[in-house]
Amino acid sequence: MKELMLGNKAVARGLYEAGVCMISSYPGTPSTEITEEAAKYDEIYCEWAPNEKVAMEAAFGACLSGRRSFCGMKHVGLNVAADPLYTMSYTGVNAGMVIGVADDAGMHSSQNEQDSRHHAIASKVPMLEPSDSGEALELTKLAYEISEKFDTPVLIKMCTRVAHSQSVVEPGERIVPVKEYEKNIGKYVMMPGNAKKRHPVVEQRTLDLIEYAETAPVNRVEMGGTGLGIITASTSYQYVKEVFGDSVSVLKLGMTNPLPEKLIRDFAAKVDRLVVVEELDPIIENHVRALGIPVSGKDLLPLVDEFSQNLIAKTLGGEVHDGQTLEEAIPMRPPVMCAGCPHRGLFYTLKKNKCTVLGDIGCYTLGAVQPLGAMEMTLCMGASIGAIHGFNKMLGGGSEGKTVAVIGDSTFMHSGMTGLANVAYNQSNSTVIILDNSITGMTGHQQNPTTGYNIKGDPAGKIDLEALCRAMGFERVSVVDPYNLEECDRVLKEELSAKEPSVIISRRPCALLKYVKHNAPLTVNEEKCIGCKSCMRIGCPAISMKNGKAHVDNTLCVGCEVCSQLCKKDAFESTAKEGQK
Amino acid sequence: METKNIMIVGVGGQGSLLASKLLGHLLLSQGYDVKVSEVHGMSQRGGSVVTYVRYGDHVYSPVIDRGEADFIVSFELLEAARWLPFLKKDGQIVTNTQQIDPMPVITGAVEYPQDLVEKLRSAGAKVDAMNCLKLAKEAGSAKAVNIVLLGRLSHYFDLPQEAWMASLEANVPAKFLEMNKKAFELGKNAV
């Protein structure tokens, strides 16, 4: 029966139908729901790994054992997993293995806008790109056929608009192909002697895949008007069809690595003018150009941001729509830390102490936003600890007493531990703050190795952060409650002034977790409030100024009382009735 | 038929995903091709959020562009104004009059614009504005703002009441069904 399905859920359905038995992933927007949805099928073993490299290696082990496997990640996660990917290209697979990677053109929730197709080309691994949920399901299944037929891992590339859009799919049955594991040192032990023999196999495989790409239904020509011919893929195909319908001819590529040659030549010969419409980098365009075919692309369309139908219409001559605007400027509404967010008290303390804050990836990156403005660097997962070491090594006493690295619990498990090992080993006097909110927050509450629960919510191994840091050689490991400003301030000052590296664990669960019990909302006693705006310095979305007095939105306030600690007039009062909290 | 476009806009955390899920279910049950595009991740944290619902014989793009929306369903007044450029020339806005201050207003950097409903009307938009939070509370839960808005939206659609109810039943937990039905009716009959 037809149903409306999120693109990521359709990939999960495809994994189920393809008989996948094992999935190991690390969450990252816009890829997360693939694994979350797949975990709802009891037939598939699913897990969150500490990072994408580990996830890919775990999935590789599963495919080696003879069971179809999958790992999912966002675009930047593929950088972390690039090491196993590039050599898995040489070993090939036993049972099929597919890697799902979700790009984020437009950077809805990412630190850069890199184009994952470069990894497919560089690692010589085939890549499929669905343009809606129906194709997401079909191409996921096809990816396993290609994987086993050509003995290669296969990349399936999503983008935000395919991953997070629902469209109609028709689910099918699950079939589970299983292979035996066979020892094969020449194929699976990639030392120079063996790898030298495997590299030509990879090159031949690419030639075979190009031949496949020439005629496979995954790449299709939709002939219409021949004045304009458009080569396109992924969500760009949908924008092109939206604007032009059948008035132009389209070569729709479902496989974007390797690219066909004859198919493109034949298509180009049938149209008067050829344009490639692809988001981000000119990968298809450069391929067409290298074939010696005149083509337009990035001379017309931008290298940055995602596309839309109006952009295509404006550029290639379709009907452009426009609407009304108000003369008045509309205030921006940037994302903010939630009311009751445990990160707020800690960032307030860092700002108050004029700390130089080297940050990391997660909800707490919002610590850089006004009025807190208390973060000065964010690069990639784990970089806060990597960078503070170099920063302090160079500036020494000039920065050691005021510089901190802040990193979340999940990010610390992902890539922070190795940075911490460097601090411990090469001995910089650095202060590292682990923001332990007992969950992976930004991506929507996934468990991680410090939470004690697995992807299904069942009890699992739990890594003890304090014991881990001590085992690395840190003598100074302290735990603070970020709702307690006095404690945060005291411990921060102690650790910054200490003459050795230290770790502060700021521990309180994310305020949005269902099991967290909140206090009654606060209210402002208007007779006590003098309108000094001290409470406004923490940037809580529940507090605003109304008629010169502070006002608490009781639908948002969770009674964390961080604001009360800033008020010299004790104007914040609980709305709890007698006997309640 | 030509593809129809509904935008659902609001503030992260207000429950717009349920509204789009329900609309998607409803329109699919009526035999249309449907696409719904959502936003996840960082912008969900109290930021401006938008969901696109498109339906027709065959829907290509999952997003709605400037000047294309037949309807803007807004959970918050400022958000209705923010997305006005996406409304078609003769499009309809259905909005909650609730105001949620964004951070630049909270910090005092800028003011929340006044008289937005009138300003939207003088810009040429048809505006149906009501206090959905009050109606939702009357139905039994402040969280039912989304269903009040859908009830109001249903007023503009030539679809059988049973189809709306069936989508409601399929998408809200049974124990909240009666409350949500009440919210739907209050929205539908709001003046």
GROMACS .gro file of C-alpha atoms in nm, chain A residues 98-456:
model
  359
   98VAL     CA    1   2.628   0.044   0.172
   99ILE     CA    2   2.728   0.376   0.326
  100GLY     CA    3   2.459   0.642   0.357
  101VAL     CA    4   2.589   0.998   0.353
  102ALA     CA    5   2.367   1.303   0.383
  103ASP     CA    6   2.489   1.638   0.249
  104ASP     CA    7   2.354   1.967   0.377
  105ALA     CA    8   2.356   2.222   0.094
  106GLY     CA    9   2.224   2.538   0.251
  107MET     CA   10   2.383   2.440   0.585
  108HIS     CA   11   2.057   2.404   0.775
  109SER     CA   12   2.250   2.231   1.054
  110SER     CA   13   2.618   2.199   0.958
  111GLN     CA   14   2.951   2.373   0.983
  112ASN     CA   15   3.036   2.351   0.613
  113GLU     CA   16   2.878   2.274   0.278
  114GLN     CA   17   3.119   2.014   0.136
  115ASP     CA   18   3.014   1.797  -0.157
  116SER     CA   19   3.041   1.425  -0.073
  117ARG     CA   20   3.074   1.329  -0.437
  118HIS     CA   21   3.443   1.416  -0.413
  119HIS     CA   22   3.488   1.127  -0.169
  120ALA     CA   23   3.315   0.889  -0.410
  121ILE     CA   24   3.549   0.991  -0.691
  122ALA     CA   25   3.863   0.988  -0.478
  123SER     CA   26   3.788   0.652  -0.316
  124LYS     CA   27   3.665   0.505  -0.648
  125VAL     CA   28   3.344   0.386  -0.488
  126PRO     CA   29   3.014   0.402  -0.680
  127MET     CA   30   2.756   0.656  -0.558
  128LEU     CA   31   2.378   0.658  -0.604
  129GLU     CA   32   2.165   0.970  -0.553
  130PRO     CA   33   1.787   0.946  -0.505
  131SER     CA   34   1.570   1.251  -0.580
  132ASP     CA   35   1.271   1.160  -0.359
  133SER     CA   36   1.153   0.899  -0.109
  134GLY     CA   37   1.037   0.648  -0.372
  135GLU     CA   38   1.382   0.649  -0.529
  136ALA     CA   39   1.544   0.643  -0.184
  137LEU     CA   40   1.381   0.305  -0.121
  138GLU     CA   41   1.454   0.166  -0.469
  139LEU     CA   42   1.813   0.291  -0.492
  140THR     CA   43   1.895   0.159  -0.146
  141LYS     CA   44   1.797  -0.190  -0.262
  142LEU     CA   45   1.980  -0.144  -0.590
  143ALA     CA   46   2.292  -0.035  -0.398
  144TYR     CA   47   2.318  -0.384  -0.245
  145GLU     CA   48   2.286  -0.552  -0.585
  146ILE     CA   49   2.565  -0.329  -0.720
  147SER     CA   50   2.774  -0.387  -0.410
  148GLU     CA   51   2.768  -0.764  -0.449
  149LYS     CA   52   2.779  -0.773  -0.829
  150PHE     CA   53   3.083  -0.543  -0.855
  151ASP     CA   54   3.241  -0.639  -0.520
  152THR     CA   55   3.251  -0.289  -0.379
  153PRO     CA   56   3.105  -0.080  -0.100
  154VAL     CA   57   2.844   0.161  -0.240
  155LEU     CA   58   2.769   0.516  -0.130
  156ILE     CA   59   2.413   0.640  -0.128
  157LYS     CA   60   2.401   1.016  -0.109
  158MET     CA   61   2.109   1.201   0.041
  159CYS     CA   62   2.070   1.579   0.079
  160THR     CA   63   1.856   1.774   0.324
  161ARG     CA   64   1.566   1.812   0.082
  162VAL     CA   65   1.552   1.442   0.000
  163ALA     CA   66   1.631   1.322   0.353
  164HIS     CA   67   1.376   1.546   0.523
  165SER     CA   68   1.096   1.548   0.267
  166GLN     CA   69   0.809   1.304   0.268
  167SER     CA   70   0.680   1.165  -0.059
  168VAL     CA   71   0.489   0.859  -0.171
  169VAL     CA   72   0.648   0.513  -0.156
  170GLU     CA   73   0.525   0.160  -0.206
  171PRO     CA   74   0.688  -0.075   0.046
  172GLY     CA   75   0.772  -0.435  -0.052
  173GLU     CA   76   0.889  -0.758   0.112
  174ARG     CA   77   1.212  -0.837   0.297
  175ILE     CA   78   1.451  -1.087   0.143
  176VAL     CA   79   1.769  -1.183   0.328
  177PRO     CA   80   2.062  -1.305   0.116
  178VAL     CA   81   2.342  -1.449   0.329
  179LYS     CA   82   2.701  -1.539   0.235
  180GLU     CA   83   2.963  -1.754   0.407
  181TYR     CA   84   3.279  -1.599   0.546
  182GLU     CA   85   3.590  -1.732   0.375
  183LYS     CA   86   3.948  -1.657   0.472
  184ASN     CA   87   4.113  -1.463   0.187
  185ILE     CA   88   4.438  -1.296   0.292
  186GLY     CA   89   4.513  -1.156  -0.053
  187LYS     CA   90   4.179  -0.975  -0.065
  188TYR     CA   91   4.134  -0.860   0.291
  189VAL     CA   92   4.485  -0.793   0.427
  190MET     CA   93   4.583  -0.462   0.271
  191MET     CA   94   4.958  -0.459   0.305
  192PRO     CA   95   5.165  -0.335   0.011
  193GLY     CA   96   5.210  -0.670  -0.165
  194ASN     CA   97   4.839  -0.744  -0.162
  195ALA     CA   98   4.719  -0.387  -0.217
  196LYS     CA   99   4.937  -0.361  -0.531
  197LYS     CA  100   4.739  -0.653  -0.674
  198ARG     CA  101   4.405  -0.505  -0.567
  199HIS     CA  102   4.451  -0.159  -0.717
  200PRO     CA  103   4.424  -0.277  -1.080
  201VAL     CA  104   4.109  -0.466  -0.976
  202VAL     CA  105   3.963  -0.135  -0.855
  203GLU     CA  106   4.049   0.036  -1.185
  204GLN     CA  107   3.892  -0.244  -1.388
  205ARG     CA  108   3.586  -0.229  -1.164
  206THR     CA  109   3.545   0.141  -1.242
  207LEU     CA  110   3.552   0.061  -1.616
  208ASP     CA  111   3.291  -0.209  -1.561
  209LEU     CA  112   3.077   0.034  -1.361
  210ILE     CA  113   3.099   0.296  -1.637
  211GLU     CA  114   2.972   0.034  -1.882
  212TYR     CA  115   2.689  -0.045  -1.638
  213ALA     CA  116   2.611   0.329  -1.605
  214GLU     CA  117   2.568   0.361  -1.986
  215THR     CA  118   2.254   0.148  -1.993
  216ALA     CA  119   2.134   0.090  -1.636
  217PRO     CA  120   1.780   0.221  -1.571
  218VAL     CA  121   1.918   0.418  -1.276
  219ASN     CA  122   2.028   0.677  -1.534
  220ARG     CA  123   1.740   0.777  -1.759
  221VAL     CA  124   1.670   1.011  -2.048
  222GLU     CA  125   1.337   1.194  -2.051
  223MET     CA  126   1.307   1.348  -2.399
  224GLY     CA  127   1.094   1.660  -2.434
  225GLY     CA  128   1.170   1.980  -2.619
  226THR     CA  129   1.518   1.963  -2.772
  227GLY     CA  130   1.605   2.333  -2.753
  228LEU     CA  131   1.745   2.281  -2.404
  229GLY     CA  132   1.892   1.963  -2.260
  230ILE     CA  133   1.958   1.943  -1.887
  231ILE     CA  134   2.177   1.689  -1.710
  232THR     CA  135   2.086   1.674  -1.343
  233ALA     CA  136   2.060   1.456  -1.031
  234SER     CA  137   1.917   1.445  -0.680
  235THR     CA  138   1.674   1.718  -0.572
  236SER     CA  139   1.790   1.945  -0.857
  237TYR     CA  140   1.602   1.712  -1.093
  238GLN     CA  141   1.279   1.795  -0.911
  239TYR     CA  142   1.336   2.171  -0.945
  240VAL     CA  143   1.412   2.134  -1.316
  241LYS     CA  144   1.091   1.932  -1.375
  242GLU     CA  145   0.891   2.177  -1.162
  243VAL     CA  146   0.996   2.467  -1.384
  244PHE     CA  147   1.012   2.307  -1.727
  245GLY     CA  148   0.796   1.993  -1.713
  246ASP     CA  149   0.834   1.824  -2.056
  247SER     CA  150   0.933   2.140  -2.240
  248VAL     CA  151   1.301   2.046  -2.213
  249SER     CA  152   1.490   1.716  -2.232
  250VAL     CA  153   1.645   1.577  -1.917
  251LEU     CA  154   1.920   1.325  -1.850
  252LYS     CA  155   1.850   1.225  -1.491
  253LEU     CA  156   2.147   1.057  -1.327
  254GLY     CA  157   2.068   0.824  -1.037
  255MET     CA  158   2.432   0.714  -1.027
  256THR     CA  159   2.674   1.004  -0.998
  257ASN     CA  160   2.994   0.802  -0.970
  258PRO     CA  161   3.124   0.678  -1.203
  259LEU     CA  162   2.956   0.883  -1.474
  260PRO     CA  163   2.863   0.742  -1.816
  261GLU     CA  164   3.026   0.869  -2.137
  262LYS     CA  165   2.831   0.742  -2.436
  263LEU     CA  166   2.497   0.816  -2.269
  264ILE     CA  167   2.603   1.177  -2.220
  265ARG     CA  168   2.743   1.211  -2.573
  266ASP     CA  169   2.421   1.073  -2.724
  267PHE     CA  170   2.204   1.301  -2.511
  268ALA     CA  171   2.418   1.607  -2.592
  269ALA     CA  172   2.387   1.530  -2.964
  270LYS     CA  173   2.006   1.542  -2.945
  271VAL     CA  174   1.973   1.889  -2.790
  272ASP     CA  175   2.067   2.239  -2.908
  273ARG     CA  176   2.203   2.365  -2.578
  274LEU     CA  177   2.334   2.161  -2.285
  275VAL     CA  178   2.327   2.270  -1.919
  276VAL     CA  179   2.423   2.077  -1.605
  277VAL     CA  180   2.208   2.160  -1.300
  278GLU     CA  181   2.381   2.033  -0.984
  279GLU     CA  182   2.407   2.175  -0.633
  280LEU     CA  183   2.749   2.269  -0.492
  281ASP     CA  184   3.052   2.165  -0.700
  282PRO     CA  185   3.069   2.124  -1.081
  283ILE     CA  186   3.135   1.752  -1.080
  284ILE     CA  187   2.905   1.634  -1.360
  285GLU     CA  188   2.987   1.953  -1.552
  286ASN     CA  189   3.363   1.895  -1.536
  287HIS     CA  190   3.310   1.539  -1.655
  288VAL     CA  191   3.106   1.659  -1.955
  289ARG     CA  192   3.366   1.925  -2.031
  290ALA     CA  193   3.642   1.664  -2.017
  291LEU     CA  194   3.453   1.468  -2.282
  292GLY     CA  195   3.495   1.776  -2.505
  293ILE     CA  196   3.124   1.860  -2.509
  294PRO     CA  197   3.024   2.230  -2.489
  295VAL     CA  198   2.823   2.276  -2.169
  296SER     CA  199   2.703   2.541  -1.922
  297GLY     CA  200   2.670   2.500  -1.548
  298LYS     CA  201   2.849   2.698  -1.282
  299ASP     CA  202   2.886   2.992  -1.522
  300LEU     CA  203   2.510   3.033  -1.465
  301LEU     CA  204   2.432   2.865  -1.134
  302PRO     CA  205   2.587   2.928  -0.791
  303LEU     CA  206   2.849   2.712  -0.619
  304VAL     CA  207   2.693   2.790  -0.282
  305ASP     CA  208   2.366   2.712  -0.106
  306GLU     CA  209   2.078   2.492  -0.215
  307PHE     CA  210   1.874   2.548  -0.531
  308SER     CA  211   1.500   2.611  -0.572
  309GLN     CA  212   1.254   2.630  -0.860
  310ASN     CA  213   1.271   3.012  -0.876
  311LEU     CA  214   1.650   3.003  -0.897
  312ILE     CA  215   1.636   2.757  -1.188
  313ALA     CA  216   1.362   2.961  -1.358
  314LYS     CA  217   1.553   3.286  -1.317
  315THR     CA  218   1.874   3.134  -1.452
  316LEU     CA  219   1.746   2.920  -1.736
  317GLY     CA  220   1.445   3.119  -1.849
  318GLY     CA  221   1.133   2.986  -1.680
  319GLU     CA  222   0.847   3.158  -1.505
  320VAL     CA  223   0.971   3.332  -1.188
  321HIS     CA  224   0.725   3.384  -0.903
  322ASP     CA  225   0.735   3.667  -0.655
  323GLY     CA  226   0.526   3.780  -0.363
  324GLN     CA  227   0.457   4.086  -0.149
  325THR     CA  228   0.687   4.223   0.118
  326LEU     CA  229   0.624   4.445   0.417
  327GLU     CA  230   0.816   4.771   0.430
  328GLU     CA  231   0.891   4.702   0.794
  329ALA     CA  232   1.205   4.507   0.888
  330ILE     CA  233   1.113   4.172   1.041
  331PRO     CA  234   1.333   4.085   1.342
  332MET     CA  235   1.543   3.772   1.293
  333ARG     CA  236   1.459   3.464   1.497
  334PRO     CA  237   1.788   3.276   1.535
  335PRO     CA  238   1.797   2.944   1.719
  336VAL     CA  239   1.864   2.981   2.092
  337MET     CA  240   1.948   2.758   2.388
  338CYS     CA  241   1.619   2.629   2.526
  339ALA     CA  242   1.475   2.756   2.855
  340GLY     CA  243   1.636   2.547   3.129
  341CYS     CA  244   1.926   2.440   2.904
  342PRO     CA  245   2.208   2.328   3.137
  343HIS     CA  246   2.467   2.488   2.907
  344ARG     CA  247   2.340   2.839   2.987
  345GLY     CA  248   2.474   2.865   3.343
  346LEU     CA  249   2.814   2.734   3.241
  347PHE     CA  250   2.848   2.976   2.947
  348TYR     CA  251   2.736   3.263   3.168
  349THR     CA  252   3.019   3.172   3.407
  350LEU     CA  253   3.272   3.160   3.122
  351LYS     CA  254   3.160   3.501   2.996
  352LYS     CA  255   3.172   3.650   3.344
  353ASN     CA  256   3.530   3.528   3.384
  354LYS     CA  257   3.623   3.669   3.041
  355CYS     CA  258   3.744   3.327   2.928
  356THR     CA  259   3.871   3.254   2.579
  357VAL     CA  260   3.644   2.964   2.482
  358LEU     CA  261   3.744   2.716   2.214
  359GLY     CA  262   3.424   2.536   2.127
  360ASP     CA  263   3.295   2.228   1.955
  361ILE     CA  264   2.998   2.082   1.765
  362GLY     CA  265   2.658   2.056   1.934
  363CYS     CA  266   2.372   2.259   2.082
  364TYR     CA  267   2.628   2.439   2.294
  365THR     CA  268   2.774   2.604   1.982
  366LEU     CA  269   2.482   2.842   2.049
  367GLY     CA  270   2.702   2.973   2.333
  368ALA     CA  271   2.856   3.188   2.057
  369VAL     CA  272   2.524   3.368   2.004
  370GLN     CA  273   2.438   3.699   2.179
  371PRO     CA  274   2.386   3.791   2.455
  372LEU     CA  275   2.625   3.520   2.579
  373GLY     CA  276   2.873   3.552   2.292
  374ALA     CA  277   3.101   3.320   2.487
  375MET     CA  278   3.263   3.103   2.221
  376GLU     CA  279   3.544   3.202   1.990
  377MET     CA  280   3.619   2.894   1.779
  378THR     CA  281   3.424   2.602   1.637
  379LEU     CA  282   3.580   2.383   1.371
  380CYS     CA  283   3.489   2.016   1.373
  381MET     CA  284   3.411   1.731   1.613
  382GLY     CA  285   3.675   1.726   1.889
  383ALA     CA  286   3.869   2.031   1.771
  384SER     CA  287   3.816   2.223   2.097
  385ILE     CA  288   4.060   1.998   2.280
  386GLY     CA  289   4.296   1.955   1.987
  387ALA     CA  290   4.318   2.333   1.949
  388ILE     CA  291   4.347   2.440   2.314
  389HIS     CA  292   4.663   2.235   2.339
  390GLY     CA  293   4.831   2.420   2.052
  391PHE     CA  294   4.694   2.754   2.169
  392ASN     CA  295   4.830   2.713   2.522
  393LYS     CA  296   5.161   2.565   2.405
  394MET     CA  297   5.225   2.886   2.213
  395LEU     CA  298   5.085   3.147   2.452
  396GLY     CA  299   5.171   2.968   2.776
  397GLY     CA  300   5.099   3.171   3.089
  398GLY     CA  301   4.932   3.435   2.874
  399SER     CA  302   4.640   3.207   2.799
  400GLU     CA  303   4.649   2.908   3.036
  401GLY     CA  304   4.475   3.100   3.315
  402LYS     CA  305   4.180   3.209   3.103
  403THR     CA  306   4.137   2.969   2.811
  404VAL     CA  307   3.905   2.669   2.816
  405ALA     CA  308   3.791   2.402   2.571
  406VAL     CA  309   3.420   2.310   2.589
  407ILE     CA  310   3.292   1.987   2.439
  408GLY     CA  311   2.973   1.783   2.480
  409ASP     CA  312   2.961   1.427   2.614
  410SER     CA  313   2.882   1.270   2.277
  411THR     CA  314   3.137   1.484   2.090
  412PHE     CA  315   3.397   1.395   2.353
  413MET     CA  316   3.336   1.024   2.291
  414HIS     CA  317   3.344   1.085   1.914
  415SER     CA  318   3.675   1.270   1.882
  416GLY     CA  319   3.761   1.442   2.208
  417MET     CA  320   3.937   1.151   2.377
  418THR     CA  321   4.232   1.151   2.139
  419GLY     CA  322   4.276   1.525   2.183
  420LEU     CA  323   4.270   1.478   2.559
  421ALA     CA  324   4.535   1.208   2.523
  422ASN     CA  325   4.753   1.468   2.351
  423VAL     CA  326   4.703   1.715   2.638
  424ALA     CA  327   4.792   1.438   2.886
  425TYR     CA  328   5.089   1.313   2.686
  426ASN     CA  329   5.246   1.638   2.564
  427GLN     CA  330   5.147   1.817   2.881
  428SER     CA  331   4.987   2.151   2.807
  429ASN     CA  332   4.838   2.328   3.107
  430SER     CA  333   4.488   2.321   2.957
  431THR     CA  334   4.143   2.330   3.116
  432VAL     CA  335   3.889   2.111   2.938
  433ILE     CA  336   3.520   2.135   3.022
  434ILE     CA  337   3.301   1.841   2.926
  435LEU     CA  338   2.938   1.952   2.900
  436ASP     CA  339   2.771   1.629   3.004
  437ASN     CA  340   2.399   1.662   2.934
  438SER     CA  341   2.365   1.282   2.924
  439ILE     CA  342   2.252   1.263   2.560
  440THR     CA  343   2.342   1.360   2.203
  441GLY     CA  344   2.128   1.674   2.199
  442MET     CA  345   2.136   1.863   1.872
  443THR     CA  346   2.047   1.570   1.650
  444GLY     CA  347   1.740   1.490   1.860
  445HIS     CA  348   1.839   1.280   2.162
  446GLN     CA  349   2.047   0.981   2.063
  447GLN     CA  350   2.215   0.764   2.326
  448ASN     CA  351   2.596   0.749   2.340
  449PRO     CA  352   2.864   0.553   2.528
  450THR     CA  353   2.832   0.774   2.839
  451THR     CA  354   2.454   0.744   2.882
  452GLY     CA  355   2.425   0.378   2.979
  453TYR     CA  356   2.157   0.303   2.719
  454ASN     CA  357   2.164   0.171   2.362
  455ILE     CA  358   1.974   0.284   2.053
  456LYS     CA  359   1.666   0.087   2.160
   0.00000   0.00000   0.00000
